[in-house]
Amino acid sequence: MVQMYFHCSNTEGTLVDRYGTAVANLTEARDRADQIMRSMILTPSNEDWRDWILHVSGSDGEEIFDLPFTAMLGKPH
């Protein structure tokens, strides 16, 4: 298991994951990223999530991958 951190950002700022989550592999990290994005999108708010990106990094701070929220939302027509 490795500790990964799931930070979210847009042009106005960053939401920092201070605690991280232990995951077994990249597939589990991707699944956790999907859970986080889904939770944020489904929480009632006025936020337009289309310009947000979820950044997954290791305990050394090195970014492993990023995932734009549009991957889940789709792009506006």
Coordinates of C-alpha atoms in Angstrom, one line a residue:
M1 CA 0.0 0.0 0.0
V2 CA 1.2 3.5 -0.8
Q3 CA -0.1 6.8 0.4
M4 CA -1.5 9.0 -2.3
Y5 CA -2.9 12.5 -2.1
F6 CA -5.9 13.8 -4.1
H7 CA -5.7 17.6 -4.6
C8 CA -8.3 19.5 -6.6
S9 CA -7.7 22.8 -8.3
N10 CA -9.1 25.3 -10.7
T11 CA -8.0 28.8 -11.9
E12 CA -9.0 30.3 -8.5
G13 CA -7.3 28.0 -6.1
T14 CA -6.5 24.5 -4.8
L15 CA -8.2 22.2 -2.3
V16 CA -5.3 20.3 -0.6
D17 CA -5.7 16.8 0.6
R18 CA -3.7 16.9 3.8
Y19 CA -4.3 13.3 4.9
G20 CA -4.2 11.2 1.7
T21 CA -5.5 7.7 1.2
A22 CA -3.6 4.4 1.2
V23 CA -4.1 2.6 -2.2
A24 CA -2.7 -0.7 -3.5
N25 CA -2.2 0.3 -7.1
L26 CA -3.0 2.8 -9.8
T27 CA -6.3 1.2 -10.5
E28 CA -7.4 1.8 -6.9
A29 CA -6.0 5.4 -7.1
R30 CA -8.1 6.0 -10.2
D31 CA -11.2 4.5 -8.5
R32 CA -10.6 6.8 -5.5
A33 CA -10.2 9.8 -7.8
D34 CA -13.6 8.9 -9.4
Q35 CA -15.2 8.7 -5.9
I36 CA -13.9 12.1 -4.9
M37 CA -15.0 13.8 -8.1
R38 CA -18.5 12.1 -8.0
S39 CA -18.9 13.2 -4.4
M40 CA -17.9 16.8 -5.1
I41 CA -20.1 17.0 -8.2
L42 CA -23.2 15.6 -6.5
T43 CA -22.9 17.9 -3.4
P44 CA -25.4 20.7 -3.9
S45 CA -23.6 23.9 -4.8
N46 CA -23.4 26.6 -7.4
E47 CA -19.9 25.5 -8.4
D48 CA -19.2 24.9 -12.1
W49 CA -16.9 21.9 -11.9
R50 CA -16.0 21.8 -15.6
D51 CA -12.7 23.8 -15.0
W52 CA -11.6 21.7 -12.0
I53 CA -8.8 19.1 -12.2
L54 CA -8.0 16.4 -9.6
H55 CA -4.2 15.9 -9.1
V56 CA -3.0 12.6 -7.7
S57 CA 0.5 12.6 -6.1
G58 CA 2.6 10.3 -4.1
S59 CA 4.0 10.9 -0.6
D60 CA 7.1 12.5 -2.2
G61 CA 4.8 15.2 -3.7
E62 CA 5.5 14.0 -7.3
E63 CA 2.3 14.1 -9.4
I64 CA 1.4 10.7 -10.7
F65 CA -1.6 11.7 -12.9
D66 CA -4.3 14.3 -13.1
L67 CA -7.9 13.9 -14.1
P68 CA -10.1 16.8 -15.3
F69 CA -13.6 16.8 -14.0
T70 CA -14.8 17.1 -17.6
A71 CA -13.8 13.4 -17.9
M72 CA -16.8 12.7 -15.7
L73 CA -19.0 15.6 -16.7
G74 CA -18.4 15.8 -20.4
K75 CA -17.9 19.0 -22.2
P76 CA -20.7 21.6 -22.7
H77 CA -22.4 21.5 -26.1

